[in-house]
PDB file of C-alpha atoms in Angstrom:
ATOM      1  CA  ALA R 158      26.471  46.923  94.322  1.00  0.00           C
ATOM      2  CA  GLU R 159      24.979  48.785  91.442  1.00  0.00           C
ATOM      3  CA  ASP R 160      22.590  45.843  91.522  1.00  0.00           C
ATOM      4  CA  GLY R 161      22.404  42.691  93.168  1.00  0.00           C
ATOM      5  CA  LEU R 162      20.497  40.502  89.911  1.00  0.00           C
ATOM      6  CA  ARG R 163      24.237  40.993  88.512  1.00  0.00           C
ATOM      7  CA  ILE R 164      25.576  38.531  91.183  1.00  0.00           C
ATOM      8  CA  LEU R 165      23.483  35.695  90.474  1.00  0.00           C
ATOM      9  CA  ARG R 166      23.789  36.742  86.549  1.00  0.00           C
ATOM     10  CA  GLY R 167      27.823  36.185  87.104  1.00  0.00           C
ATOM     11  CA  LEU R 168      27.413  32.489  89.118  1.00  0.00           C
ATOM     12  CA  ARG R 169      24.514  31.751  85.708  1.00  0.00           C
ATOM     13  CA  PHE R 170      27.161  32.735  83.133  1.00  0.00           C
ATOM     14  CA  ALA R 171      29.545  30.437  85.306  1.00  0.00           C
ATOM     15  CA  ALA R 172      27.288  27.688  85.561  1.00  0.00           C
ATOM     16  CA  GLU R 173      26.380  27.697  81.965  1.00  0.00           C
ATOM     17  CA  LEU R 174      29.641  28.435  79.858  1.00  0.00           C
ATOM     18  CA  GLY R 175      31.955  26.478  82.647  1.00  0.00           C
ATOM     19  CA  PHE R 176      34.434  29.344  83.095  1.00  0.00           C
ATOM     20  CA  ALA R 177      35.502  30.732  86.220  1.00  0.00           C
ATOM     21  CA  VAL R 178      34.940  33.766  88.202  1.00  0.00           C
ATOM     22  CA  GLU R 179      37.526  36.723  87.980  1.00  0.00           C
ATOM     23  CA  PRO R 180      38.816  36.454  91.666  1.00  0.00           C
ATOM     24  CA  GLU R 181      37.996  40.275  92.455  1.00  0.00           C
ATOM     25  CA  THR R 182      34.449  39.583  91.000  1.00  0.00           C
ATOM     26  CA  ALA R 183      34.084  36.795  92.834  1.00  0.00           C
ATOM     27  CA  ALA R 184      34.992  38.538  96.040  1.00  0.00           C
ATOM     28  CA  ALA R 185      32.637  41.727  94.836  1.00  0.00           C
ATOM     29  CA  LEU R 186      29.694  38.345  94.651  1.00  0.00           C
ATOM     30  CA  ARG R 187      30.025  36.925  98.315  1.00  0.00           C
ATOM     31  CA  ARG R 188      30.396  40.713  99.959  1.00  0.00           C
ATOM     32  CA  ASN R 189      27.330  42.048  98.509  1.00  0.00           C
ATOM     33  CA  ALA R 190      25.523  38.354  98.643  1.00  0.00           C
ATOM     34  CA  PRO R 191      23.053  40.524 101.337  1.00  0.00           C
ATOM     35  CA  ARG R 192      21.695  42.848  98.075  1.00  0.00           C
ATOM     36  CA  LEU R 193      19.894  39.121  96.871  1.00  0.00           C
ATOM     37  CA  GLN R 194      17.366  39.481  99.513  1.00  0.00           C
ATOM     38  CA  SER R 195      15.973  42.624  97.725  1.00  0.00           C
ATOM     39  CA  LEU R 196      15.222  41.071  94.406  1.00  0.00           C
ATOM     40  CA  SER R 197      11.848  40.093  93.157  1.00  0.00           C
ATOM     41  CA  PRO R 198      10.799  36.207  93.089  1.00  0.00           C
ATOM     42  CA  GLU R 199      10.617  36.544  89.190  1.00  0.00           C
ATOM     43  CA  ARG R 200      14.252  37.484  89.064  1.00  0.00           C
ATOM     44  CA  VAL R 201      15.634  35.213  91.039  1.00  0.00           C
ATOM     45  CA  ARG R 202      13.975  32.068  89.632  1.00  0.00           C
ATOM     46  CA  THR R 203      15.176  33.064  86.193  1.00  0.00           C
ATOM     47  CA  GLU R 204      18.597  33.369  86.830  1.00  0.00           C
ATOM     48  CA  LEU R 205      18.557  30.075  89.213  1.00  0.00           C
ATOM     49  CA  GLN R 206      16.916  27.844  86.928  1.00  0.00           C
ATOM     50  CA  LYS R 207      19.409  28.667  84.073  1.00  0.00           C
ATOM     51  CA  LEU R 208      21.835  27.882  86.985  1.00  0.00           C
ATOM     52  CA  ILE R 209      21.196  24.939  87.567  1.00  0.00           C
ATOM     53  CA  CYS R 210      20.555  23.805  84.240  1.00  0.00           C
ATOM     54  CA  GLY R 211      23.960  25.016  82.936  1.00  0.00           C
ATOM     55  CA  ARG R 212      26.503  22.690  82.267  1.00  0.00           C
ATOM     56  CA  ALA R 213      29.171  23.857  85.319  1.00  0.00           C
ATOM     57  CA  ALA R 214      26.179  24.052  87.621  1.00  0.00           C
ATOM     58  CA  ALA R 215      27.812  21.522  90.356  1.00  0.00           C
ATOM     59  CA  PRO R 216      31.252  23.076  90.714  1.00  0.00           C
ATOM     60  CA  VAL R 217      29.435  27.118  90.727  1.00  0.00           C
ATOM     61  CA  LEU R 218      26.561  25.812  93.456  1.00  0.00           C
ATOM     62  CA  ARG R 219      29.650  23.987  95.578  1.00  0.00           C
ATOM     63  CA  GLU R 220      32.144  27.430  95.540  1.00  0.00           C
ATOM     64  CA  TYR R 221      29.042  29.673  96.231  1.00  0.00           C
ATOM     65  CA  ILE R 222      26.963  28.365  98.154  1.00  0.00           C
ATOM     66  CA  GLU R 223      27.243  30.525 101.112  1.00  0.00           C
ATOM     67  CA  VAL R 224      25.974  33.037  98.192  1.00  0.00           C
ATOM     68  CA  ILE R 225      23.103  30.965  96.783  1.00  0.00           C
ATOM     69  CA  GLY R 226      22.049  30.184 100.533  1.00  0.00           C
ATOM     70  CA  VAL R 227      21.271  33.777 100.534  1.00  0.00           C
ATOM     71  CA  VAL R 228      17.817  33.020  98.515  1.00  0.00           C
ATOM     72  CA  LEU R 229      18.039  29.229  98.734  1.00  0.00           C
ATOM     73  CA  PRO R 230      18.649  28.316 102.539  1.00  0.00           C
ATOM     74  CA  GLU R 231      16.706  25.322 102.130  1.00  0.00           C
ATOM     75  CA  LEU R 232      19.861  24.229 100.588  1.00  0.00           C
ATOM     76  CA  LEU R 233      22.478  24.923 103.551  1.00  0.00           C
ATOM     77  CA  PRO R 234      21.434  22.591 106.216  1.00  0.00           C
ATOM     78  CA  MET R 235      23.038  19.744 103.267  1.00  0.00           C
ATOM     79  CA  VAL R 236      26.094  20.605 103.496  1.00  0.00           C
ATOM     80  CA  GLY R 237      28.356  18.666 105.312  1.00  0.00           C
ATOM     81  CA  PHE R 238      25.917  16.722 106.953  1.00  0.00           C
ATOM     82  CA  ALA R 239      27.184  13.257 107.097  1.00  0.00           C
ATOM     83  CA  GLN R 240      25.043  10.341 106.280  1.00  0.00           C
ATOM     84  CA  ASN R 241      26.646   7.607 107.841  1.00  0.00           C
ATOM     85  CA  ASN R 242      25.104   4.891 106.077  1.00  0.00           C
ATOM     86  CA  PRO R 243      26.466   2.004 104.023  1.00  0.00           C
ATOM     87  CA  HIS R 244      24.287   3.010 100.807  1.00  0.00           C
ATOM     88  CA  HIS R 245      26.185   6.697 100.741  1.00  0.00           C
ATOM     89  CA  ASN R 246      29.864   7.790 100.799  1.00  0.00           C
ATOM     90  CA  ARG R 247      29.113  11.198 100.301  1.00  0.00           C
ATOM     91  CA  ASP R 248      27.601  13.883 102.289  1.00  0.00           C
ATOM     92  CA  VAL R 249      24.061  15.032 101.662  1.00  0.00           C
ATOM     93  CA  TRP R 250      25.092  18.239  99.407  1.00  0.00           C
ATOM     94  CA  GLU R 251      27.703  16.339  97.670  1.00  0.00           C
ATOM     95  CA  HIS R 252      25.702  13.234  96.933  1.00  0.00           C
ATOM     96  CA  THR R 253      23.038  15.946  95.829  1.00  0.00           C
ATOM     97  CA  LEU R 254      25.565  17.859  93.732  1.00  0.00           C
ATOM     98  CA  THR R 255      26.608  14.296  91.643  1.00  0.00           C
ATOM     99  CA  VAL R 256      23.250  13.974  91.290  1.00  0.00           C
ATOM    100  CA  LEU R 257      22.618  17.222  89.881  1.00  0.00           C
ATOM    101  CA  GLU R 258      25.551  16.343  87.452  1.00  0.00           C
ATOM    102  CA  ASN R 259      24.438  12.968  86.636  1.00  0.00           C
ATOM    103  CA  ILE R 260      20.644  13.828  85.065  1.00  0.00           C
ATOM    104  CA  PRO R 261      19.561  15.577  82.386  1.00  0.00           C
ATOM    105  CA  ALA R 262      19.612  19.879  82.092  1.00  0.00           C
ATOM    106  CA  GLU R 263      15.643  20.102  81.881  1.00  0.00           C
ATOM    107  CA  PRO R 264      14.089  22.474  84.731  1.00  0.00           C
ATOM    108  CA  VAL R 265      12.012  19.611  86.816  1.00  0.00           C
ATOM    109  CA  LEU R 266      14.481  17.091  86.698  1.00  0.00           C
ATOM    110  CA  ARG R 267      17.102  19.700  87.942  1.00  0.00           C
ATOM    111  CA  TRP R 268      15.012  20.947  90.489  1.00  0.00           C
ATOM    112  CA  ALA R 269      14.140  17.573  91.802  1.00  0.00           C
ATOM    113  CA  ALA R 270      17.437  16.456  91.440  1.00  0.00           C
ATOM    114  CA  LEU R 271      18.967  19.389  94.006  1.00  0.00           C
ATOM    115  CA  LEU R 272      15.824  19.194  96.275  1.00  0.00           C
ATOM    116  CA  HIS R 273      15.134  15.519  96.693  1.00  0.00           C
ATOM    117  CA  ASP R 274      17.128  15.614  99.286  1.00  0.00           C
ATOM    118  CA  ALA R 275      16.616  18.752 101.371  1.00  0.00           C
ATOM    119  CA  GLU R 276      14.653  17.349 104.685  1.00  0.00           C
ATOM    120  CA  LYS R 277      17.643  14.409 105.838  1.00  0.00           C
ATOM    121  CA  PRO R 278      19.225  16.524 108.298  1.00  0.00           C
ATOM    122  CA  ALA R 279      16.349  17.580 109.660  1.00  0.00           C
ATOM    123  CA  CYS R 280      15.067  13.609 109.834  1.00  0.00           C
ATOM    124  CA  CYS R 281      18.035  12.154 110.990  1.00  0.00           C
ATOM    125  CA  THR R 282      17.831   9.360 113.113  1.00  0.00           C
ATOM    126  CA  VAL R 283      20.650   7.760 114.887  1.00  0.00           C
ATOM    127  CA  ASP R 284      20.336   3.724 115.381  1.00  0.00           C
ATOM    128  CA  ALA R 285      22.610   1.559 118.041  1.00  0.00           C
ATOM    129  CA  GLU R 286      25.206   0.829 115.442  1.00  0.00           C
ATOM    130  CA  GLY R 287      25.706   4.443 114.826  1.00  0.00           C
ATOM    131  CA  VAL R 288      24.205   3.968 111.663  1.00  0.00           C
ATOM    132  CA  ARG R 289      21.844   7.180 110.643  1.00  0.00           C
ATOM    133  CA  HIS R 290      18.045   6.951 108.803  1.00  0.00           C
ATOM    134  CA  PHE R 291      16.341   9.030 107.022  1.00  0.00           C
ATOM    135  CA  HIS R 292      12.464   7.707 107.175  1.00  0.00           C
ATOM    136  CA  GLY R 293       9.848  10.132 105.852  1.00  0.00           C
ATOM    137  CA  HIS R 294      12.468  12.520 104.250  1.00  0.00           C
ATOM    138  CA  GLN R 295      10.738  11.842 100.453  1.00  0.00           C
ATOM    139  CA  GLN R 296       7.407  13.464 101.769  1.00  0.00           C
ATOM    140  CA  LYS R 297       9.013  16.239 103.864  1.00  0.00           C
ATOM    141  CA  SER R 298      11.507  17.051 101.276  1.00  0.00           C
ATOM    142  CA  ALA R 299       8.657  17.358  98.788  1.00  0.00           C
ATOM    143  CA  GLU R 300       7.162  19.675 101.429  1.00  0.00           C
ATOM    144  CA  THR R 301       9.986  21.410 101.437  1.00  0.00           C
ATOM    145  CA  ALA R 302       9.945  22.219  97.446  1.00  0.00           C
ATOM    146  CA  GLU R 303       6.812  22.604  97.022  1.00  0.00           C
ATOM    147  CA  ALA R 304       7.132  26.068  99.506  1.00  0.00           C
ATOM    148  CA  MET R 305      10.504  27.087  98.125  1.00  0.00           C
ATOM    149  CA  LEU R 306       8.893  26.635  94.761  1.00  0.00           C
ATOM    150  CA  ARG R 307       5.982  28.794  95.559  1.00  0.00           C
ATOM    151  CA  ARG R 308       7.977  31.378  96.943  1.00  0.00           C
ATOM    152  CA  LEU R 309      10.147  31.707  93.792  1.00  0.00           C
ATOM    153  CA  HIS R 310       6.422  31.863  91.996  1.00  0.00           C
ATOM    154  CA  CYS R 311       7.655  28.816  89.751  1.00  0.00           C
ATOM    155  CA  GLU R 312       4.522  27.644  87.121  1.00  0.00           C
ATOM    156  CA  THR R 313       2.592  25.190  88.856  1.00  0.00           C
ATOM    157  CA  ARG R 314       2.301  22.384  86.578  1.00  0.00           C
ATOM    158  CA  LEU R 315       7.004  22.441  87.333  1.00  0.00           C
ATOM    159  CA  ILE R 316       5.956  22.315  91.403  1.00  0.00           C
ATOM    160  CA  ALA R 317       3.411  19.554  90.622  1.00  0.00           C
ATOM    161  CA  ASP R 318       5.755  17.548  88.560  1.00  0.00           C
ATOM    162  CA  VAL R 319       9.157  18.454  91.166  1.00  0.00           C
ATOM    163  CA  THR R 320       7.209  17.488  94.069  1.00  0.00           C
ATOM    164  CA  GLU R 321       5.850  14.088  92.840  1.00  0.00           C
ATOM    165  CA  LEU R 322       9.410  13.439  91.827  1.00  0.00           C
ATOM    166  CA  ILE R 323      10.515  13.671  95.075  1.00  0.00           C
ATOM    167  CA  LYS R 324       7.947  11.704  97.008  1.00  0.00           C
ATOM    168  CA  ILE R 325       8.981   8.618  94.507  1.00  0.00           C
ATOM    169  CA  HIS R 326      12.564   8.977  93.994  1.00  0.00           C
ATOM    170  CA  ASP R 327      12.980   6.433  96.403  1.00  0.00           C
ATOM    171  CA  ILE R 328      11.005   3.580  95.123  1.00  0.00           C
ATOM    172  CA  ARG R 329      12.403   0.691  94.026  1.00  0.00           C
ATOM    173  CA  PHE R 330      10.819  -2.319  92.176  1.00  0.00           C
ATOM    174  CA  PRO R 331      12.067  -5.089  89.476  1.00  0.00           C
ATOM    175  CA  ALA R 332      12.916  -4.113  86.225  1.00  0.00           C
ATOM    176  CA  THR R 333       9.780  -6.379  84.437  1.00  0.00           C
ATOM    177  CA  VAL R 334       7.460  -5.949  81.494  1.00  0.00           C
ATOM    178  CA  GLU R 335       4.624  -5.940  84.619  1.00  0.00           C
ATOM    179  CA  THR R 336       5.865  -3.459  87.173  1.00  0.00           C
ATOM    180  CA  ALA R 337       7.488  -1.125  84.031  1.00  0.00           C
ATOM    181  CA  THR R 338       3.506  -1.076  83.092  1.00  0.00           C
ATOM    182  CA  ARG R 339       1.920  -0.961  86.623  1.00  0.00           C
ATOM    183  CA  TRP R 340       4.280   2.087  87.462  1.00  0.00           C
ATOM    184  CA  ALA R 341       3.847   3.827  84.075  1.00  0.00           C
ATOM    185  CA  GLY R 342       0.356   3.274  84.405  1.00  0.00           C
ATOM    186  CA  ARG R 343      -0.205   4.865  88.144  1.00  0.00           C
ATOM    187  CA  TRP R 344       2.339   7.653  87.079  1.00  0.00           C
ATOM    188  CA  GLY R 345       1.964   8.209  84.073  1.00  0.00           C
ATOM    189  CA  GLU R 346       4.363   7.593  81.158  1.00  0.00           C
ATOM    190  CA  LYS R 347       6.289  10.770  81.499  1.00  0.00           C
ATOM    191  CA  ARG R 348       6.936  10.722  85.504  1.00  0.00           C
ATOM    192  CA  PHE R 349       7.815   7.467  84.714  1.00  0.00           C
ATOM    193  CA  LEU R 350      10.421   8.097  82.313  1.00  0.00           C
ATOM    194  CA  GLN R 351      11.798  10.937  84.781  1.00  0.00           C
ATOM    195  CA  PHE R 352      11.702   8.613  87.449  1.00  0.00           C
ATOM    196  CA  THR R 353      14.126   6.289  85.670  1.00  0.00           C
ATOM    197  CA  GLU R 354      16.225   9.475  85.362  1.00  0.00           C
ATOM    198  CA  LEU R 355      16.078  10.148  88.464  1.00  0.00           C
ATOM    199  CA  ARG R 356      16.611   6.650  90.104  1.00  0.00           C
ATOM    200  CA  ARG R 357      19.551   6.582  87.426  1.00  0.00           C
ATOM    201  CA  ALA R 358      21.283   9.570  89.099  1.00  0.00           C
ATOM    202  CA  ASP R 359      20.565   9.453  92.462  1.00  0.00           C
ATOM    203  CA  THR R 360      22.548   5.856  92.548  1.00  0.00           C
ATOM    204  CA  LEU R 361      25.413   7.129  90.698  1.00  0.00           C
ATOM    205  CA  GLY R 362      25.900   9.661  93.510  1.00  0.00           C
ATOM    206  CA  GLN R 363      25.584   6.809  96.014  1.00  0.00           C
ATOM    207  CA  ALA R 364      28.055   3.931  97.046  1.00  0.00           C
ATOM    208  CA  HIS R 365      27.413   1.356  94.723  1.00  0.00           C
ATOM    209  CA  PRO R 366      27.267   3.562  91.152  1.00  0.00           C
ATOM    210  CA  GLY R 367      27.910   0.688  89.056  1.00  0.00           C
ATOM    211  CA  GLU R 368      24.408  -0.705  90.086  1.00  0.00           C
ATOM    212  CA  ALA R 369      23.078   2.300  88.184  1.00  0.00           C
ATOM    213  CA  GLU R 370      23.062   1.789  84.079  1.00  0.00           C
ATOM    214  CA  PRO R 371      22.504  -1.803  84.491  1.00  0.00           C
ATOM    215  CA  TYR R 372      18.794  -1.494  86.348  1.00  0.00           C
ATOM    216  CA  TYR R 373      18.627   2.021  83.956  1.00  0.00           C
ATOM    217  CA  ARG R 374      18.989   0.072  80.756  1.00  0.00           C
ATOM    218  CA  ALA R 375      16.670  -2.596  82.222  1.00  0.00           C
ATOM    219  CA  LEU R 376      14.247  -0.226  83.684  1.00  0.00           C
ATOM    220  CA  ARG R 377      13.913   1.656  80.071  1.00  0.00           C
ATOM    221  CA  ALA R 378      13.636  -2.051  78.164  1.00  0.00           C
ATOM    222  CA  ALA R 379      11.143  -3.149  80.085  1.00  0.00           C
ATOM    223  CA  TYR R 380       9.582   0.105  79.122  1.00  0.00           C
ATOM    224  CA  ASP R 381      10.246  -0.146  75.949  1.00  0.00           C
ATOM    225  CA  GLU R 382       8.784  -3.803  75.689  1.00  0.00           C
ATOM    226  CA  ALA R 383       5.726  -2.973  77.457  1.00  0.00           C
ATOM    227  CA  LYS R 384       5.200  -0.064  74.521  1.00  0.00           C
ATOM    228  CA  ARG R 385       6.367  -2.720  71.555  1.00  0.00           C
ATOM    229  CA  ARG R 386       3.401  -4.779  73.421  1.00  0.00           C
ATOM    230  CA  ASP R 387       0.668  -2.007  73.310  1.00  0.00           C
ATOM    231  CA  ALA R 388       0.847  -2.800  77.114  1.00  0.00           C
ATOM    232  CA  CYS R 389      -2.094  -1.381  79.166  1.00  0.00           C
ATOM    233  CA  PHE R 390      -1.065   1.621  81.322  1.00  0.00           C
ATOM    234  CA  THR R 391      -4.649   2.518  82.114  1.00  0.00           C
ATOM    235  CA  VAL R 392      -8.219   1.587  82.759  1.00  0.00           C
ATOM    236  CA  ARG R 393      -8.848   3.719  79.524  1.00  0.00           C
ATOM    237  CA  GLN R 394      -7.006   1.473  77.374  1.00  0.00           C
ATOM    238  CA  LEU R 395      -8.857  -1.860  78.444  1.00  0.00           C
ATOM    239  CA  ALA R 396     -10.924  -3.380  76.101  1.00  0.00           C
ATOM    240  CA  VAL R 397     -14.026  -3.180  78.172  1.00  0.00           C
ATOM    241  CA  SER R 398     -15.223   0.424  79.167  1.00  0.00           C
ATOM    242  CA  GLY R 399     -17.760   1.308  81.960  1.00  0.00           C
ATOM    243  CA  ASP R 400     -21.226   1.182  80.064  1.00  0.00           C
ATOM    244  CA  ASP R 401     -19.851  -2.439  79.563  1.00  0.00           C
ATOM    245  CA  LEU R 402     -19.633  -3.310  82.757  1.00  0.00           C
ATOM    246  CA  THR R 403     -23.166  -1.614  83.390  1.00  0.00           C
ATOM    247  CA  ALA R 404     -24.799  -3.495  81.111  1.00  0.00           C
ATOM    248  CA  MET R 405     -23.572  -6.254  82.425  1.00  0.00           C
ATOM    249  CA  GLY R 406     -25.714  -4.919  85.678  1.00  0.00           C
ATOM    250  CA  LEU R 407     -22.444  -2.992  87.898  1.00  0.00           C
ATOM    251  CA  ASP R 408     -22.931   0.467  89.076  1.00  0.00           C
ATOM    252  CA  GLY R 409     -21.713   3.165  91.293  1.00  0.00           C
ATOM    253  CA  PRO R 410     -18.465   2.415  92.817  1.00  0.00           C
ATOM    254  CA  ALA R 411     -18.189  -1.703  91.988  1.00  0.00           C
ATOM    255  CA  VAL R 412     -17.648   0.164  88.689  1.00  0.00           C
ATOM    256  CA  GLY R 413     -14.445   1.906  88.920  1.00  0.00           C
ATOM    257  CA  GLU R 414     -13.772  -0.535  91.629  1.00  0.00           C
ATOM    258  CA  THR R 415     -13.860  -3.337  88.653  1.00  0.00           C
ATOM    259  CA  LEU R 416     -12.334  -1.886  86.193  1.00  0.00           C
ATOM    260  CA  ARG R 417      -9.185  -1.248  88.429  1.00  0.00           C
ATOM    261  CA  ARG R 418      -8.999  -5.059  89.444  1.00  0.00           C
ATOM    262  CA  LEU R 419      -9.289  -5.767  85.921  1.00  0.00           C
ATOM    263  CA  LEU R 420      -6.309  -3.246  85.083  1.00  0.00           C
ATOM    264  CA  ARG R 421      -4.274  -5.281  87.481  1.00  0.00           C
ATOM    265  CA  LEU R 422      -4.863  -8.798  86.291  1.00  0.00           C
ATOM    266  CA  VAL R 423      -4.155  -7.337  82.686  1.00  0.00           C
ATOM    267  CA  GLN R 424      -0.502  -5.832  83.942  1.00  0.00           C
ATOM    268  CA  ASP R 425      -0.150  -8.656  85.478  1.00  0.00           C
ATOM    269  CA  GLY R 426      -0.286 -11.195  82.325  1.00  0.00           C
ATOM    270  CA  THR R 427      -3.151 -12.926  84.814  1.00  0.00           C
ATOM    271  CA  LEU R 428      -5.272 -11.914  81.876  1.00  0.00           C
ATOM    272  CA  PRO R 429      -5.401 -10.764  78.146  1.00  0.00           C
ATOM    273  CA  ASN R 430      -7.042  -7.121  77.131  1.00  0.00           C
ATOM    274  CA  GLU R 431      -9.677  -8.805  75.213  1.00  0.00           C
ATOM    275  CA  ARG R 432     -13.315  -7.828  75.549  1.00  0.00           C
ATOM    276  CA  ALA R 433     -14.458 -11.979  76.115  1.00  0.00           C
ATOM    277  CA  ALA R 434     -12.211 -11.991  78.877  1.00  0.00           C
ATOM    278  CA  LEU R 435     -12.345  -9.188  80.613  1.00  0.00           C
ATOM    279  CA  LEU R 436     -16.214  -9.265  80.425  1.00  0.00           C
ATOM    280  CA  ALA R 437     -16.170 -13.008  81.767  1.00  0.00           C
ATOM    281  CA  ALA R 438     -13.619 -12.010  84.785  1.00  0.00           C
ATOM    282  CA  ALA R 439     -15.934  -8.916  85.165  1.00  0.00           C
ATOM    283  CA  GLY R 440     -18.740 -11.242  85.111  1.00  0.00           C
ATOM    284  CA  GLN R 441     -17.408 -14.121  87.996  1.00  0.00           C
ATOM    285  CA  GLN R 442     -16.431 -10.883  90.533  1.00  0.00           C
ATOM    286  CA  GLY R 443     -19.900  -9.880  90.106  1.00  0.00           C
TER     287      GLY R 443
END
């Protein structure tokens, strides 16, 4: 009753240490939860981020969602919302908590896990067979995450990383060297590796968790092989530059377009990343 921050701090300790909250204290946490509304965003963010990165974050969130919901109301619609979908055997909230439990305890990954399906209830449609679908929930969830993290005064870099991960979390592609090279090039290697962690955890929370580890291992192996081969992730790694293409007579947008086309050919394995081959291909296009 003296300091609302102690409510979050108590739950944060429980999440970090894996301890249960003493019953009378737990009752006081719930009774005084409205006091959380008067706390500064910075103080709330500090405690919440430590909480969701705790080893027992999922059980604490599950038991005290009505308390956490005072400062994170975006979580509440997920609770008990059935998915009624062949890919899922949990409601949205239980799925989310399973994803959280199975992802490394890094702030970007934990925030992305917590919020990746936040807008599924709002995006839900039901087909003639009674199956629920959630078209567009990735983009909408990213927008909700951005608004929430801005309200908490999170760092700009963290907000960008979390929202971009949420946007791409449902993308699926075969685990080959070529596709790993292409997506790592498009997203950046750091985000690609974060995606693999979120993809694994997301699958572990779905109806067929046995698919998670084989795909994760294959995808990471494909990326490692791409690195071993010194794969070309970006146009900067091509054996030719914009100046080379300009010297051939290309100019303006044609330079960038040609570099991107050459990059795709190299990533697909159609062309070797060798100067002569790339210049010849660029000349044929011209």
